[in-house]
Amino acid sequence: MNNKTVLVTGGAGYIGSHACVELLQAGFKVVVVDNLSNSKPESLSRVQQITGSPLTFYQADIRNKQALTDIFAKESPSTVIHFAGLKAVGESCEQPLLYYHNNVYGTLVLAEVMSNANVKQLVFSSSATVYGESSSVQYTENFPLGPINPYGRSKAMIEDILRDLSAADKTNQTEYPWKIALLRYFNPIGAHESGMIGEDPNGIPNNLMPYVAQVAIGKLKQLPVYGDDYPTRDGTGIRDYIHVVDLVKGHIKAIEALNSEKFEAGGCKAYNLGAGRGYSVLEIINAFERVTGRKINYKISPRRAGDLAECFANPDLALKELNWKVEKNLDDMVADTWNWQTKNPQGYI
Ligand code: NAD
Ligand code: UD1
């Protein structure tokens, strides 16, 4: 088996494309499987331009078991990074079956195909959204889970399935047991420093940073600030923003950990990927104005349903066991977002 081949589901998307760059630069052979439901193949052309290295792309849906089986037979990956999924919270409330089918059923098919092919190292894109309400604003991996929308529940269900799968191998003393890293992302923002790949949301963005960037460039008129009466230092919501390049480096570290003897055979372990500190909405706006010299027109608006006042990661476990921590700061995140936005005002065209 070629130990250097990583199969990346959802590799044409925002985080996946950045992961492909890091994987290629680290010397891995990369095979992308993406149905392009929320991305364009141009992102993968840019990945190859940035790195000067080729990758293999299959336009396929992970729910297509035969297609996936054929890809595994042809490419013999040793590890899978599983980004493919739908991620819009509001849409998941309107179309829960779509989300469960795509995210949960899609992962079941992927896990079956992996099992049949005896490829049992998996890095999964989970989210801080799996955590339940907590009395602490700094989340540690052993906090109780309790997501409050179908998107978050699809992630929590997948985590459960993957834990059950690896536990079964331990019980059965399987010769080649699963090794799974569940990476719980906090708030990924920013773009590759080249400005050639970045986040390209469809329609009006839901998330703060792409919204701010589109106001700065004049595509949107005004940023709604969802609430200034939270019990936080300036009344606006606080989140743990993390540069997407730092985030994807955490995936390389996770692969290294899975490949090592230290990671328990039959283990399935969750890691927070966050910086361990939070910024408020007003702090983000101020940083954007300072770094770009543009005025951000905003209006204090009612709170958004489902929002928390404050949350950020305790990233100690990722440091201890994956040897990973963030390296970039808020100014890097803002400057790289702006570089991508100004170089690609219409996204990938
Ligand atoms: P994205 O939409 O840019 O990328 C997801 C990719 O998966 C897209 O290219 C899409 O076409 C593909 N895809 C979706 N369903 C598929 C299917 N059935 N078969 C094949 N391909 C499929 O999203 P992203 O921001 O890059 O997120 C990647 C992963 O990280 C997702 O699983 C998401 O839930 C998770 N995540 C994202 C964030 C965030 O803020 N961006 C936070 C936490 C977790
Ligand atoms: C949202 C999702 C979460 C997902 C995460 C990362 C909801 C309720 N939660 O989290 O499930 O994992 O994105 O993709 O959608 N804000 C504004 N104005 C805006 C947009 C956001 O003030 O136009 C504020 C929010 O109230 C929040 C902060 O900015 O305080 C960050 O918002 P956002 O980028 O959407 O991330 P989350 O709310 O953390």
Short mmCIF file of C-alpha atoms and ligand atoms in Angstrom, two decimals:
data_model
loop_
_atom_site.label_atom_id
_atom_site.label_comp_id
_atom_site.label_asym_id
_atom_site.label_seq_id
_atom_site.Cartn_x
_atom_site.Cartn_y
_atom_site.Cartn_z
CA MET A 1 0.00 0.00 0.00
CA ASN A 2 1.27 3.48 -0.90
CA ASN A 3 1.50 5.20 2.47
CA LYS A 4 1.81 8.65 0.96
CA THR A 5 -1.59 8.75 -0.78
CA VAL A 6 -4.31 10.72 0.98
CA LEU A 7 -7.87 10.69 -0.35
CA VAL A 8 -9.58 14.00 0.36
CA THR A 9 -13.39 14.09 0.19
CA GLY A 10 -14.71 17.61 -0.38
CA GLY A 11 -11.23 18.68 -1.50
CA ALA A 12 -12.51 21.34 -3.91
CA GLY A 13 -14.21 23.27 -1.08
CA TYR A 14 -12.93 26.10 1.10
CA ILE A 15 -11.04 24.13 3.74
CA GLY A 16 -10.38 21.10 1.50
CA SER A 17 -8.56 23.15 -1.16
CA HIS A 18 -6.26 24.65 1.49
CA ALA A 19 -5.63 21.15 2.84
CA CYS A 20 -4.65 19.95 -0.65
CA VAL A 21 -1.99 22.69 -0.83
CA GLU A 22 -0.47 21.66 2.52
CA LEU A 23 -0.62 17.95 1.67
CA LEU A 24 1.09 18.43 -1.70
CA GLN A 25 3.72 20.67 -0.13
CA ALA A 26 4.33 18.01 2.55
CA GLY A 27 4.98 15.45 -0.21
CA PHE A 28 1.71 13.51 -0.13
CA LYS A 29 0.00 12.23 -3.26
CA VAL A 30 -3.50 13.73 -3.25
CA VAL A 31 -6.71 12.23 -4.62
CA VAL A 32 -9.80 14.46 -4.40
CA VAL A 33 -13.39 13.18 -4.49
CA ASP A 34 -15.94 15.99 -4.72
CA ASN A 35 -19.37 16.26 -6.35
CA LEU A 36 -18.88 20.05 -6.81
CA SER A 37 -22.25 20.72 -5.12
CA ASN A 38 -20.69 23.70 -3.30
CA SER A 39 -17.44 24.33 -5.16
CA LYS A 40 -15.83 24.80 -8.54
CA PRO A 41 -13.03 22.79 -10.18
CA GLU A 42 -11.11 26.07 -10.59
CA SER A 43 -10.11 25.81 -6.91
CA LEU A 44 -8.19 22.63 -7.73
CA SER A 45 -6.49 24.22 -10.76
CA ARG A 46 -5.32 26.98 -8.44
CA VAL A 47 -4.06 24.43 -5.87
CA GLN A 48 -1.90 22.92 -8.61
CA GLN A 49 -0.68 26.36 -9.70
CA ILE A 50 0.30 27.29 -6.13
CA THR A 51 2.16 24.06 -5.48
CA GLY A 52 3.42 23.21 -8.97
CA SER A 53 2.31 19.64 -8.20
CA PRO A 54 -0.45 17.61 -9.83
CA LEU A 55 -3.35 16.01 -7.99
CA THR A 56 -5.98 13.51 -9.10
CA PHE A 57 -9.60 14.64 -9.16
CA TYR A 58 -12.76 12.52 -9.36
CA GLN A 59 -16.09 14.30 -9.67
CA ALA A 60 -18.19 11.88 -7.66
CA ASP A 61 -20.69 11.83 -4.82
CA ILE A 62 -19.52 10.01 -1.70
CA ARG A 63 -22.96 8.38 -1.52
CA ASN A 64 -22.20 6.54 -4.78
CA LYS A 65 -20.77 3.33 -3.33
CA GLN A 66 -19.71 1.78 -6.63
CA ALA A 67 -17.90 4.93 -7.77
CA LEU A 68 -16.14 5.21 -4.42
CA THR A 69 -15.20 1.51 -4.41
CA ASP A 70 -13.65 1.86 -7.87
CA ILE A 71 -11.67 4.95 -6.79
CA PHE A 72 -10.29 3.16 -3.73
CA ALA A 73 -9.32 0.13 -5.86
CA LYS A 74 -7.49 2.34 -8.34
CA GLU A 75 -5.77 4.75 -5.95
CA SER A 76 -5.03 2.64 -2.82
CA PRO A 77 -4.97 5.54 -0.35
CA SER A 78 -3.63 4.91 3.14
CA THR A 79 -5.60 7.72 4.83
CA VAL A 80 -8.79 9.68 4.20
CA ILE A 81 -9.53 13.26 5.20
CA HIS A 82 -13.30 13.62 5.11
CA PHE A 83 -14.41 17.22 4.46
CA ALA A 84 -17.39 16.48 2.19
CA GLY A 85 -20.58 17.72 3.75
CA LEU A 86 -23.23 20.41 3.72
CA LYS A 87 -22.67 23.13 6.31
CA ALA A 88 -25.37 25.83 6.34
CA VAL A 89 -27.20 25.86 9.67
CA GLY A 90 -30.32 27.68 8.38
CA GLU A 91 -30.66 25.40 5.35
CA SER A 92 -30.28 22.34 7.61
CA CYS A 93 -33.33 23.50 9.61
CA GLU A 94 -35.34 23.86 6.38
CA GLN A 95 -34.13 20.63 4.78
CA PRO A 96 -33.06 18.23 7.55
CA LEU A 97 -33.40 15.10 5.39
CA LEU A 98 -31.00 16.54 2.83
CA TYR A 99 -28.46 17.15 5.60
CA TYR A 100 -28.83 13.72 7.22
CA HIS A 101 -28.71 12.01 3.83
CA ASN A 102 -25.68 13.90 2.58
CA ASN A 103 -23.66 14.09 5.78
CA VAL A 104 -24.64 10.98 7.79
CA TYR A 105 -25.50 8.53 5.01
CA GLY A 106 -22.56 9.83 2.96
CA THR A 107 -20.20 9.03 5.85
CA LEU A 108 -21.76 5.55 6.28
CA VAL A 109 -21.05 4.75 2.63
CA LEU A 110 -17.52 6.14 2.90
CA ALA A 111 -16.83 4.10 6.06
CA GLU A 112 -18.15 0.91 4.42
CA VAL A 113 -16.00 1.40 1.35
CA MET A 114 -12.96 2.18 3.52
CA SER A 115 -13.59 -0.90 5.63
CA ASN A 116 -13.92 -3.13 2.56
CA ALA A 117 -10.70 -1.70 1.16
CA ASN A 118 -8.98 -2.06 4.54
CA VAL A 119 -8.20 1.67 4.61
CA LYS A 120 -8.82 2.51 8.24
CA GLN A 121 -7.15 5.83 9.01
CA LEU A 122 -9.59 8.71 8.98
CA VAL A 123 -9.48 12.41 9.82
CA PHE A 124 -13.00 13.81 10.12
CA SER A 125 -14.17 17.46 9.90
CA SER A 126 -16.28 17.92 13.00
CA SER A 127 -17.27 21.23 14.51
CA ALA A 128 -17.43 23.11 17.81
CA THR A 129 -21.14 23.21 17.09
CA VAL A 130 -21.41 19.63 18.51
CA TYR A 131 -20.99 20.98 22.06
CA GLY A 132 -24.06 21.54 24.19
CA GLU A 133 -24.80 24.52 26.35
CA SER A 134 -22.11 24.92 28.94
CA SER A 135 -21.47 27.04 32.00
CA SER A 136 -17.92 27.64 30.73
CA VAL A 137 -17.13 29.67 27.61
CA GLN A 138 -13.89 27.76 27.01
CA TYR A 139 -14.67 24.30 25.61
CA THR A 140 -12.69 21.17 26.43
CA GLU A 141 -13.13 17.95 24.45
CA ASN A 142 -14.81 16.08 27.33
CA PHE A 143 -17.66 18.60 27.62
CA PRO A 144 -21.11 17.10 27.02
CA LEU A 145 -22.36 17.21 23.44
CA GLY A 146 -25.75 18.73 22.61
CA PRO A 147 -26.04 20.38 19.21
CA ILE A 148 -29.14 22.48 18.63
CA ASN A 149 -29.74 22.21 14.88
CA PRO A 150 -29.81 19.44 12.23
CA TYR A 151 -26.38 20.42 10.84
CA GLY A 152 -24.79 20.12 14.28
CA ARG A 153 -26.70 16.91 15.00
CA SER A 154 -25.45 15.39 11.72
CA LYS A 155 -21.88 16.02 12.94
CA ALA A 156 -22.59 14.58 16.40
CA MET A 157 -24.24 11.49 14.84
CA ILE A 158 -21.21 10.93 12.62
CA GLU A 159 -18.92 11.23 15.65
CA ASP A 160 -21.03 8.55 17.42
CA ILE A 161 -20.92 6.24 14.39
CA LEU A 162 -17.14 6.58 14.11
CA ARG A 163 -16.66 5.96 17.85
CA ASP A 164 -18.80 2.79 17.61
CA LEU A 165 -16.88 1.63 14.57
CA SER A 166 -13.47 1.92 16.20
CA ALA A 167 -14.71 0.43 19.48
CA ALA A 168 -15.96 -2.65 17.60
CA ASP A 169 -12.49 -3.24 16.16
CA LYS A 170 -11.02 -3.06 19.65
CA THR A 171 -13.56 -5.58 20.99
CA ASN A 172 -13.02 -7.93 18.04
CA GLN A 173 -9.24 -7.50 18.25
CA THR A 174 -9.21 -6.85 14.51
CA GLU A 175 -5.79 -7.16 12.89
CA TYR A 176 -5.92 -3.70 11.22
CA PRO A 177 -8.14 -1.59 13.45
CA TRP A 178 -9.54 1.86 12.76
CA LYS A 179 -7.65 4.96 13.86
CA ILE A 180 -9.82 8.07 13.76
CA ALA A 181 -9.22 11.73 14.60
CA LEU A 182 -12.35 13.87 15.04
CA LEU A 183 -11.26 17.48 14.53
CA ARG A 184 -13.66 20.00 16.04
CA TYR A 185 -13.09 23.27 14.24
CA PHE A 186 -13.89 26.61 15.84
CA ASN A 187 -14.33 29.49 13.32
CA PRO A 188 -12.14 29.07 10.23
CA ILE A 189 -11.49 32.30 8.31
CA GLY A 190 -8.78 33.77 6.06
CA ALA A 191 -7.27 32.45 2.86
CA HIS A 192 -4.01 31.20 1.40
CA GLU A 193 -1.41 33.99 1.43
CA SER A 194 -1.16 33.85 -2.39
CA GLY A 195 -4.75 35.12 -2.63
CA MET A 196 -5.40 32.38 -5.22
CA ILE A 197 -7.73 30.23 -3.10
CA GLY A 198 -10.21 31.28 -0.44
CA GLU A 199 -13.82 31.09 0.71
CA ASP A 200 -16.34 31.55 -2.11
CA PRO A 201 -19.80 31.46 -0.52
CA ASN A 202 -22.94 31.16 -2.65
CA GLY A 203 -25.25 34.17 -2.37
CA ILE A 204 -25.29 36.31 0.77
CA PRO A 205 -22.81 34.90 3.31
CA ASN A 206 -24.09 33.57 6.65
CA ASN A 207 -20.78 33.90 8.42
CA LEU A 208 -19.19 37.06 9.75
CA MET A 209 -15.86 37.29 7.92
CA PRO A 210 -17.06 36.82 4.31
CA TYR A 211 -19.89 39.26 5.07
CA VAL A 212 -17.45 41.90 6.35
CA ALA A 213 -15.22 41.37 3.30
CA GLN A 214 -18.15 41.87 0.92
CA VAL A 215 -19.19 45.07 2.71
CA ALA A 216 -15.61 46.34 2.50
CA ILE A 217 -15.48 45.75 -1.26
CA GLY A 218 -18.91 47.32 -1.79
CA LYS A 219 -20.80 44.16 -2.83
CA LEU A 220 -23.02 44.42 0.26
CA LYS A 221 -24.15 47.72 1.76
CA GLN A 222 -24.18 47.15 5.50
CA LEU A 223 -23.17 44.49 8.02
CA PRO A 224 -25.87 43.55 10.53
CA VAL A 225 -24.24 43.12 13.94
CA TYR A 226 -26.41 40.51 15.62
CA GLY A 227 -26.81 41.91 19.12
CA ASP A 228 -24.80 44.32 21.28
CA ASP A 229 -26.36 43.34 24.60
CA TYR A 230 -24.56 40.06 25.26
CA PRO A 231 -22.70 39.69 28.56
CA THR A 232 -19.33 40.17 26.82
CA ARG A 233 -16.66 42.91 27.03
CA ASP A 234 -18.35 45.08 24.36
CA GLY A 235 -21.79 43.44 24.17
CA THR A 236 -21.17 41.66 20.83
CA GLY A 237 -20.60 37.93 20.31
CA ILE A 238 -17.14 36.46 20.89
CA ARG A 239 -15.72 33.57 18.82
CA ASP A 240 -12.45 31.73 18.38
CA TYR A 241 -11.38 32.65 14.82
CA ILE A 242 -8.68 30.47 13.31
CA HIS A 243 -6.70 30.97 10.10
CA VAL A 244 -7.65 28.29 7.56
CA VAL A 245 -3.97 27.54 6.87
CA ASP A 246 -3.34 26.91 10.59
CA LEU A 247 -6.45 24.73 10.60
CA VAL A 248 -5.33 22.53 7.70
CA LYS A 249 -1.85 22.16 9.21
CA GLY A 250 -3.68 20.52 12.13
CA HIS A 251 -4.86 17.85 9.66
CA ILE A 252 -1.28 17.04 8.61
CA LYS A 253 -0.36 16.76 12.28
CA ALA A 254 -3.35 14.46 12.80
CA ILE A 255 -2.18 12.19 9.96
CA GLU A 256 1.29 12.07 11.52
CA ALA A 257 -0.30 11.11 14.86
CA LEU A 258 -2.45 8.37 13.28
CA ASN A 259 0.67 6.97 11.59
CA SER A 260 2.53 6.78 14.89
CA GLU A 261 2.56 4.01 17.45
CA LYS A 262 1.37 6.46 20.11
CA PHE A 263 -2.16 6.69 18.66
CA GLU A 264 -4.11 3.78 20.08
CA ALA A 265 -5.13 1.06 17.60
CA GLY A 266 -8.93 1.10 17.55
CA GLY A 267 -8.85 4.65 18.90
CA CYS A 268 -11.24 7.43 17.96
CA LYS A 269 -10.28 10.73 19.53
CA ALA A 270 -11.67 14.27 19.37
CA TYR A 271 -9.42 17.36 19.23
CA ASN A 272 -10.41 21.01 19.36
CA LEU A 273 -8.78 23.07 16.62
CA GLY A 274 -8.94 26.65 17.80
CA ALA A 275 -6.63 29.38 19.02
CA GLY A 276 -7.83 29.39 22.62
CA ARG A 277 -8.86 33.05 22.60
CA GLY A 278 -11.83 34.96 21.28
CA TYR A 279 -12.54 38.19 19.39
CA SER A 280 -15.81 40.12 19.44
CA VAL A 281 -17.69 41.22 16.32
CA LEU A 282 -16.63 44.84 16.95
CA GLU A 283 -13.00 43.78 17.36
CA ILE A 284 -13.18 42.02 13.98
CA ILE A 285 -14.68 45.13 12.36
CA ASN A 286 -11.97 47.34 13.90
CA ALA A 287 -9.19 45.01 12.76
CA PHE A 288 -10.64 44.95 9.24
CA GLU A 289 -10.79 48.75 9.09
CA ARG A 290 -7.24 49.07 10.44
CA VAL A 291 -5.65 46.49 8.15
CA THR A 292 -7.50 47.41 4.93
CA GLY A 293 -8.06 51.14 5.44
CA ARG A 294 -11.71 50.62 4.40
CA LYS A 295 -14.72 51.76 6.42
CA ILE A 296 -17.11 48.95 7.39
CA ASN A 297 -20.67 50.22 7.43
CA TYR A 298 -22.56 48.31 10.13
CA LYS A 299 -25.82 48.47 12.05
CA ILE A 300 -26.63 46.98 15.43
CA SER A 301 -29.46 44.49 14.78
CA PRO A 302 -31.46 41.99 16.85
CA ARG A 303 -29.72 38.85 18.09
CA ARG A 304 -29.62 35.90 15.64
CA ALA A 305 -31.56 32.83 16.86
CA GLY A 306 -29.29 30.06 18.12
CA ASP A 307 -26.25 32.29 18.75
CA LEU A 308 -24.18 32.01 21.92
CA ALA A 309 -22.64 35.04 23.63
CA GLU A 310 -19.14 33.63 23.74
CA CYS A 311 -17.22 30.47 23.01
CA PHE A 312 -13.61 29.56 22.40
CA ALA A 313 -11.45 26.46 22.42
CA ASN A 314 -9.26 24.90 25.00
CA PRO A 315 -6.66 23.68 22.46
CA ASP A 316 -4.31 22.02 25.00
CA LEU A 317 -5.00 18.45 23.87
CA ALA A 318 -4.10 19.21 20.25
CA LEU A 319 -0.83 20.76 21.45
CA LYS A 320 -0.03 17.81 23.71
CA GLU A 321 -0.96 14.94 21.39
CA LEU A 322 -0.76 16.40 17.87
CA ASN A 323 2.02 18.92 18.55
CA TRP A 324 -0.16 21.59 16.90
CA LYS A 325 -1.05 25.17 17.74
CA VAL A 326 -2.03 28.23 15.75
CA GLU A 327 0.76 30.41 14.38
CA LYS A 328 -1.12 33.22 12.64
CA ASN A 329 -2.75 36.22 14.29
CA LEU A 330 -5.85 38.31 13.65
CA ASP A 331 -4.05 40.71 11.31
CA ASP A 332 -2.88 37.77 9.16
CA MET A 333 -6.46 36.47 8.99
CA VAL A 334 -7.82 39.86 7.95
CA ALA A 335 -5.02 40.66 5.48
CA ASP A 336 -5.32 37.26 3.77
CA THR A 337 -9.13 37.49 3.58
CA TRP A 338 -8.79 40.94 1.99
CA ASN A 339 -6.07 39.81 -0.44
CA TRP A 340 -8.32 36.95 -1.64
CA GLN A 341 -11.39 39.22 -1.82
CA THR A 342 -9.68 41.98 -3.81
CA LYS A 343 -7.99 39.55 -6.22
CA ASN A 344 -11.24 37.58 -6.73
CA PRO A 345 -14.15 40.01 -6.21
CA GLN A 346 -16.57 37.56 -7.87
CA GLY A 347 -14.98 34.45 -6.29
CA TYR A 348 -13.98 31.66 -8.69
CA ILE A 349 -15.33 32.42 -12.14
P1 NAD B 1 -17.34 23.69 1.55
O1 NAD B 1 -18.79 23.63 1.24
O2 NAD B 1 -16.53 24.78 0.96
O3 NAD B 1 -16.65 22.30 1.17
C1 NAD B 1 -17.34 21.06 1.24
C2 NAD B 1 -17.07 20.32 -0.06
O4 NAD B 1 -17.73 19.06 -0.02
C3 NAD B 1 -17.63 21.09 -1.28
O5 NAD B 1 -16.62 21.17 -2.27
C4 NAD B 1 -18.80 20.21 -1.76
O6 NAD B 1 -18.97 20.27 -3.15
C5 NAD B 1 -18.37 18.83 -1.27
N1 NAD B 1 -19.47 17.88 -1.02
C6 NAD B 1 -20.59 18.11 -0.26
N2 NAD B 1 -21.34 16.99 -0.25
C7 NAD B 1 -20.70 16.06 -1.00
C8 NAD B 1 -20.99 14.72 -1.38
N3 NAD B 1 -22.12 14.10 -0.98
N4 NAD B 1 -20.11 14.05 -2.16
C9 NAD B 1 -18.95 14.66 -2.58
N5 NAD B 1 -18.65 15.93 -2.27
C10 NAD B 1 -19.51 16.62 -1.49
O7 NAD B 1 -17.20 23.69 3.15
P2 NAD B 1 -15.92 23.93 4.06
O8 NAD B 1 -16.11 25.21 4.77
O9 NAD B 1 -14.70 23.68 3.30
O10 NAD B 1 -16.12 22.78 5.14
C11 NAD B 1 -15.51 21.52 5.03
C12 NAD B 1 -15.98 20.63 6.16
O11 NAD B 1 -15.67 21.25 7.41
C13 NAD B 1 -17.50 20.40 6.18
O12 NAD B 1 -17.73 19.06 6.54
C14 NAD B 1 -17.99 21.34 7.24
O13 NAD B 1 -19.16 20.89 7.85
C15 NAD B 1 -16.83 21.33 8.22
N6 NAD B 1 -16.76 22.54 9.03
C16 NAD B 1 -16.68 23.77 8.42
C17 NAD B 1 -16.64 24.93 9.19
C18 NAD B 1 -16.57 26.29 8.54
O14 NAD B 1 -16.79 27.28 9.22
N7 NAD B 1 -16.26 26.41 7.27
C19 NAD B 1 -16.68 24.84 10.59
C20 NAD B 1 -16.75 23.58 11.18
C21 NAD B 1 -16.77 22.43 10.39
C1 UD1 B 2 -21.88 29.64 12.69
C2 UD1 B 2 -22.85 28.50 12.84
C3 UD1 B 2 -22.09 27.28 13.35
C4 UD1 B 2 -20.92 26.95 12.42
C5 UD1 B 2 -20.02 28.19 12.32
C6 UD1 B 2 -18.84 28.00 11.42
C7 UD1 B 2 -25.03 29.51 13.37
C8 UD1 B 2 -26.06 29.77 14.41
N1 UD1 B 2 -23.91 28.88 13.78
O1 UD1 B 2 -21.30 29.89 13.94
O2 UD1 B 2 -22.94 26.16 13.43
O3 UD1 B 2 -20.17 25.86 12.92
O4 UD1 B 2 -20.81 29.29 11.83
O5 UD1 B 2 -19.24 27.87 10.09
O6 UD1 B 2 -25.22 29.85 12.20
N2 UD1 B 2 -22.42 37.89 13.10
C9 UD1 B 2 -22.91 39.16 12.91
N3 UD1 B 2 -23.35 39.52 11.65
C10 UD1 B 2 -23.32 38.64 10.59
C11 UD1 B 2 -22.81 37.34 10.80
C12 UD1 B 2 -22.37 36.98 12.07
O7 UD1 B 2 -22.96 39.95 13.83
O8 UD1 B 2 -23.74 39.03 9.49
C13 UD1 B 2 -21.92 37.52 14.44
C14 UD1 B 2 -22.62 36.33 15.07
O9 UD1 B 2 -23.73 36.74 15.80
C15 UD1 B 2 -21.48 35.74 15.93
C16 UD1 B 2 -20.21 36.06 15.14
O10 UD1 B 2 -20.56 37.15 14.28
O11 UD1 B 2 -21.41 36.40 17.16
C17 UD1 B 2 -19.71 34.90 14.30
O12 UD1 B 2 -20.76 34.43 13.47
P1 UD1 B 2 -20.53 33.29 12.37
O13 UD1 B 2 -19.36 33.65 11.52
O14 UD1 B 2 -21.83 33.03 11.70
O15 UD1 B 2 -20.08 32.01 13.23
P2 UD1 B 2 -20.83 31.29 14.46
O16 UD1 B 2 -22.02 32.02 14.90
O17 UD1 B 2 -19.81 30.97 15.49
#
